[in-house]
Tab-separated table of C-alpha atoms and ligand atoms in Angstrom:
chain	number	residue	atom	x	y	z
A	1	MET	CA	-12.173	121.610	-3.860
A	2	ILE	CA	-10.814	120.958	-0.070
A	3	GLN	CA	-7.745	121.255	1.205
A	4	LEU	CA	-6.103	120.934	5.158
A	5	ARG	CA	-2.760	121.999	5.855
A	6	ASN	CA	-0.885	121.799	8.341
A	7	ILE	CA	-4.210	121.204	11.230
A	8	GLN	CA	-3.868	120.468	14.680
A	9	PHE	CA	-6.131	119.798	16.535
A	10	GLY	CA	-7.731	118.496	19.744
A	11	TYR	CA	-10.641	118.036	22.867
A	12	GLY	CA	-9.596	119.342	25.543
A	13	SER	CA	-5.980	119.354	26.457
A	14	ARG	CA	-5.965	115.818	24.592
A	15	LEU	CA	-4.312	116.354	20.594
A	16	ILE	CA	-6.343	114.009	18.057
A	17	PHE	CA	-4.194	116.105	14.391
A	18	ASP	CA	-0.898	117.100	15.374
A	19	ASP	CA	0.328	118.078	11.240
A	20	LEU	CA	-3.152	116.578	9.448
A	21	ASN	CA	-2.839	117.696	6.277
A	22	LEU	CA	-5.255	115.978	3.002
A	23	LYS	CA	-6.218	118.027	-0.482
A	24	ILE	CA	-8.763	116.130	-2.666
A	25	GLU	CA	-9.626	117.245	-5.771
A	26	ASN	CA	-12.935	117.993	-7.702
A	27	GLY	CA	-14.690	115.518	-8.941
A	28	GLU	CA	-12.858	112.236	-6.774
A	29	ARG	CA	-13.984	109.387	-5.421
A	30	ILE	CA	-12.541	109.053	-2.326
A	31	GLY	CA	-12.503	106.251	0.067
A	32	LEU	CA	-11.511	107.240	3.759
A	33	LEU	CA	-10.575	104.067	6.079
A	34	GLY	CA	-9.772	104.262	9.884
A	35	SER	CA	-9.770	102.441	12.623
A	36	ASN	CA	-12.734	103.316	15.332
A	37	GLY	CA	-11.627	107.016	16.452
A	38	CYS	CA	-8.765	107.102	14.867
A	39	GLY	CA	-10.132	110.954	14.153
A	40	LYS	CA	-12.210	110.157	10.733
A	41	THR	CA	-15.454	111.831	12.496
A	42	THR	CA	-13.610	115.329	14.075
A	43	LEU	CA	-11.462	115.363	9.816
A	44	CYS	CA	-14.990	115.715	8.391
A	45	HIS	CA	-16.532	118.155	11.398
A	46	ILE	CA	-13.199	120.273	10.346
A	47	ILE	CA	-13.727	120.426	7.180
A	48	MET	CA	-17.191	121.113	7.302
A	49	GLY	CA	-16.481	124.447	10.372
A	50	LEU	CA	-18.539	121.990	13.386
A	51	LEU	CA	-15.218	122.752	14.828
A	52	PRO	CA	-13.023	124.613	14.324
A	53	PRO	CA	-9.102	123.778	14.438
A	54	LYS	CA	-6.631	124.500	16.813
A	55	SER	CA	-4.131	126.346	14.037
A	56	GLY	CA	-3.941	125.453	9.898
A	57	ASP	CA	-5.161	126.425	7.307
A	58	VAL	CA	-8.940	124.745	5.994
A	59	GLU	CA	-9.517	125.514	1.949
A	60	ILE	CA	-12.519	124.771	0.456
A	61	LEU	CA	-14.201	125.283	-3.271
A	62	GLY	CA	-10.777	127.733	-3.597
A	63	LYS	CA	-11.177	130.381	-0.429
A	64	LYS	CA	-10.042	129.776	2.684
A	65	ARG	CA	-12.165	129.547	5.771
A	66	THR	CA	-12.202	130.791	8.949
A	67	LYS	CA	-14.849	132.456	9.831
A	68	GLU	CA	-18.851	131.413	10.637
A	69	TYR	CA	-20.093	132.969	7.476
A	70	ASP	CA	-17.183	131.423	5.192
A	71	PHE	CA	-18.787	127.849	6.222
A	72	SER	CA	-21.919	128.610	5.813
A	73	GLU	CA	-21.664	129.018	2.410
A	74	ILE	CA	-20.080	125.721	1.688
A	75	ARG	CA	-22.093	124.015	3.820
A	76	GLY	CA	-25.075	123.574	0.705
A	77	ARG	CA	-22.234	123.199	-1.813
A	78	ILE	CA	-20.889	120.021	0.411
A	79	GLY	CA	-22.914	118.067	1.182
A	80	PHE	CA	-22.711	116.388	4.436
A	81	LEU	CA	-24.320	113.102	6.221
A	82	PHE	CA	-23.540	112.720	9.585
A	83	GLN	CA	-22.356	109.559	11.393
A	84	ASP	CA	-25.922	110.088	13.742
A	85	SER	CA	-29.118	110.702	11.857
A	86	ASP	CA	-30.286	111.974	14.286
A	87	ASP	CA	-27.937	115.236	14.709
A	88	GLN	CA	-29.205	115.521	10.570
A	89	LEU	CA	-33.074	115.944	11.199
A	90	PHE	CA	-34.133	118.095	13.304
A	91	CYS	CA	-37.915	118.978	12.571
A	92	PRO	CA	-41.491	116.664	13.080
A	93	THR	CA	-41.807	115.452	9.814
A	94	VAL	CA	-39.949	114.337	7.194
A	95	ILE	CA	-41.256	117.486	4.508
A	96	GLU	CA	-40.625	120.228	7.042
A	97	ASP	CA	-36.270	118.254	7.275
A	98	VAL	CA	-35.776	117.215	2.855
A	99	ALA	CA	-37.051	121.470	2.464
A	100	PHE	CA	-35.260	123.060	4.960
A	101	GLY	CA	-31.913	122.890	2.700
A	102	PRO	CA	-33.915	124.604	-0.360
A	103	LEU	CA	-35.658	126.634	1.325
A	104	ASN	CA	-32.917	128.397	2.797
A	105	MET	CA	-30.923	128.289	0.223
A	106	GLY	CA	-34.449	130.684	-1.840
A	107	GLN	CA	-36.225	128.026	-3.266
A	108	SER	CA	-40.396	129.477	-3.087
A	109	PRO	CA	-42.543	127.378	-0.950
A	110	GLU	CA	-43.530	125.734	-4.317
A	111	GLN	CA	-39.890	125.337	-5.033
A	112	ALA	CA	-38.874	123.198	-2.599
A	113	LYS	CA	-41.987	120.814	-2.354
A	114	ARG	CA	-41.321	120.195	-5.703
A	115	THR	CA	-37.070	119.819	-4.629
A	116	VAL	CA	-38.528	117.493	-1.877
A	117	ALA	CA	-41.060	115.152	-4.012
A	118	ARG	CA	-38.148	114.331	-6.859
A	119	THR	CA	-35.001	113.346	-4.686
A	120	LEU	CA	-37.647	111.328	-2.618
A	121	ALA	CA	-38.722	109.358	-5.412
A	122	SER	CA	-35.153	109.097	-5.923
A	123	LEU	CA	-34.630	107.588	-3.015
A	124	LYS	CA	-37.403	105.472	-3.911
A	125	LEU	CA	-38.597	107.492	-0.376
A	126	SER	CA	-42.225	108.384	-2.398
A	127	GLY	CA	-45.003	109.246	0.380
A	128	PHE	CA	-42.371	109.797	2.792
A	129	GLU	CA	-43.310	113.676	3.202
A	130	ASP	CA	-45.905	112.900	6.420
A	131	ARG	CA	-44.096	110.629	8.255
A	132	ILE	CA	-42.891	111.233	12.022
A	133	THR	CA	-39.115	111.954	11.788
A	134	TYR	CA	-38.512	110.455	14.575
A	135	LYS	CA	-40.461	107.571	14.263
A	136	LEU	CA	-38.906	106.057	11.119
A	137	SER	CA	-36.568	103.152	11.409
A	138	GLY	CA	-32.759	103.537	11.441
A	139	GLY	CA	-32.334	102.879	7.893
A	140	GLU	CA	-35.339	104.825	7.223
A	141	LYS	CA	-33.455	107.749	8.370
A	142	ARG	CA	-29.898	107.351	7.164
A	143	LEU	CA	-32.080	107.603	4.030
A	144	VAL	CA	-34.110	110.711	4.815
A	145	SER	CA	-30.466	112.212	5.725
A	146	LEU	CA	-28.757	111.896	2.306
A	147	ALA	CA	-32.089	112.966	0.984
A	148	THR	CA	-31.513	115.968	2.912
A	149	VAL	CA	-28.003	116.169	1.920
A	150	LEU	CA	-29.195	115.974	-1.750
A	151	ALA	CA	-32.415	118.200	-1.490
A	152	MET	CA	-29.720	121.195	-1.989
A	153	ASN	CA	-27.904	119.715	-5.126
A	154	PRO	CA	-24.591	119.525	-3.614
A	155	GLU	CA	-21.315	120.186	-5.402
A	156	PHE	CA	-19.360	117.022	-3.705
A	157	LEU	CA	-20.885	114.940	-0.850
A	158	ILE	CA	-18.825	113.652	2.502
A	159	LEU	CA	-20.568	110.652	3.741
A	160	ASP	CA	-19.591	109.788	7.719
A	161	GLU	CA	-20.543	106.206	7.460
A	162	PRO	CA	-23.926	106.051	5.375
A	163	THR	CA	-24.370	102.180	5.316
A	164	SER	CA	-24.041	101.697	9.126
A	165	GLY	CA	-28.296	100.761	9.850
A	166	LEU	CA	-28.814	99.115	5.471
A	167	ASP	CA	-30.080	96.226	5.126
A	168	GLU	CA	-29.193	95.129	1.394
A	169	LYS	CA	-31.118	95.877	-0.741
A	170	THR	CA	-30.920	99.498	0.512
A	171	THR	CA	-27.615	99.326	1.043
A	172	GLU	CA	-27.843	98.543	-3.032
A	173	ARG	CA	-29.405	101.528	-3.731
A	174	LEU	CA	-27.644	103.582	-1.809
A	175	ILE	CA	-24.533	102.741	-4.298
A	176	GLU	CA	-26.537	102.584	-6.933
A	177	THR	CA	-27.533	106.574	-6.089
A	178	LEU	CA	-24.482	107.951	-5.700
A	179	LYS	CA	-22.918	106.653	-9.056
A	180	GLU	CA	-25.511	107.508	-11.273
A	181	SER	CA	-24.972	111.138	-9.150
A	182	GLY	CA	-22.088	111.867	-11.080
A	183	LEU	CA	-20.956	113.463	-8.181
A	184	GLY	CA	-17.517	113.732	-6.387
A	185	TYR	CA	-17.464	112.066	-2.672
A	186	MET	CA	-15.659	110.954	0.159
A	187	ILE	CA	-17.107	108.370	2.015
A	188	ILE	CA	-16.147	106.829	5.400
A	189	SER	CA	-17.116	103.394	5.945
A	190	HIS	CA	-15.555	100.022	7.154
A	191	ASP	CA	-17.942	98.708	4.477
A	192	ARG	CA	-15.095	96.834	2.601
A	193	ASP	CA	-17.662	95.592	-0.470
A	194	PHE	CA	-19.763	98.780	-0.606
A	195	ILE	CA	-16.379	101.040	-0.416
A	196	LYS	CA	-15.294	98.641	-2.729
A	197	ARG	CA	-17.498	99.255	-5.125
A	198	THR	CA	-18.255	103.318	-4.731
A	199	VAL	CA	-14.843	104.923	-4.376
A	200	THR	CA	-12.048	104.970	-7.322
A	201	LYS	CA	-9.188	106.144	-4.305
A	202	LEU	CA	-8.417	105.063	-1.350
A	203	ILE	CA	-7.238	106.864	1.476
A	204	GLN	CA	-6.496	106.132	5.492
A	205	MET	CA	-5.644	107.746	8.452
A	206	LYS	CA	-3.069	106.675	11.036
A	207	ASP	CA	-1.530	108.418	14.008
A	208	GLY	CA	-3.784	111.440	12.979
A	209	ARG	CA	-2.303	112.019	9.949
A	210	ILE	CA	-3.739	111.279	6.134
A	211	GLN	CA	-1.808	108.553	3.864
A	212	ALA	CA	-2.821	106.222	0.712
A	213	ALA	CA	-4.714	103.315	1.149
A	214	GLU	CA	-3.776	99.908	-1.112
A	215	TRP	CA	-6.687	98.313	-2.325
A	216	ASN	CA	-5.720	94.908	-0.714
A	217	SER	CA	-5.994	96.685	2.608
A	218	LEU	CA	-9.497	96.101	2.177
A	219	GLU	CA	-9.490	92.546	1.446
A	220	MET	CA	-7.701	91.693	5.506
B	1	LIG	N1	-16.702	115.821	22.033
B	1	LIG	C1	-15.914	115.406	22.127
B	1	LIG	N2	-15.526	115.355	23.344
B	1	LIG	C2	-14.323	114.853	23.758
B	1	LIG	N3	-13.936	113.371	22.158
B	1	LIG	C3	-14.375	113.073	21.617
B	1	LIG	C4	-15.228	114.656	21.112
B	1	LIG	N4	-15.823	113.844	20.047
B	1	LIG	C5	-14.870	112.759	19.870
B	1	LIG	N5	-13.661	112.484	20.534
B	1	LIG	C6	-12.680	111.641	20.851
B	1	LIG	O1	-12.050	111.985	19.779
B	1	LIG	C7	-11.323	110.685	18.885
B	1	LIG	C8	-11.704	110.889	17.323
B	1	LIG	O2	-13.383	110.537	17.284
B	1	LIG	P1	-13.914	110.443	16.321
B	1	LIG	O3	-13.244	111.900	15.107
B	1	LIG	O4	-15.124	110.746	16.573
B	1	LIG	O5	-13.616	108.911	15.653
B	1	LIG	P2	-13.546	108.401	14.351
B	1	LIG	O6	-14.545	109.034	13.745
B	1	LIG	O7	-12.539	108.313	13.479
B	1	LIG	O8	-14.180	107.115	14.837
B	1	LIG	C9	-12.184	109.185	19.970
B	1	LIG	O9	-11.106	109.050	20.448
B	1	LIG	C10	-12.951	109.985	20.777
B	1	LIG	O10	-13.511	109.402	22.162
B	2	LIG	MG1	-16.799	108.531	13.373
């Protein structure tokens, strides 16, 4: 599904990754751990083609990706939830944001409207269509962001700190949604209980590299 080889990346002259390698198989449910500032979000952005590595290979869905065109092809298929919802939501209303992906993928306005209604209902957000995006609470923005991702019917999810700003009830709803989705995903989270309940494999980022992590590292 996703394979990174010998990735080198830095912001300016400051190197974040010198030789990063990562392999994710179809259907895997992975938790990515790592301390603040170690490069987890940067890694997601490299996978999604939002940041170009200095060197190394990014292979996604069986094809090496280098150009913007290569990545635009995967953006609907790999659903990415940004760490900051304000990076995800850019339309005035919820319906416009959630319909954006489906319309872009060729659905008619009628189809897109049905997709929006179905997706919002699955997250218990029915009736949110005409809400003003920037006036939503942090938790509501998080769920609407997830709706924009799920509306594209992705094959795999990458979720960057999905529970930040969510209350317990909403976190439970997210856990149920993920479990029932049947999808593979990689989740970045510091919420140990959430990680325990949603993933079957743990990895961690340390000194710019990915390594296996032990479940008891969640007990700390
Ligand atoms: N746009 C940027 N320009 C310069 N430095 C950045 C930028 N984005 C992130 N960084 C730095 O790169 C490091 C990794 O950041 P990030 O990937 O956001 O870490 P994490 O998601 O693991 O907390 C941090 O030290 C951060 O300050
Ligand atoms: Mg981050």
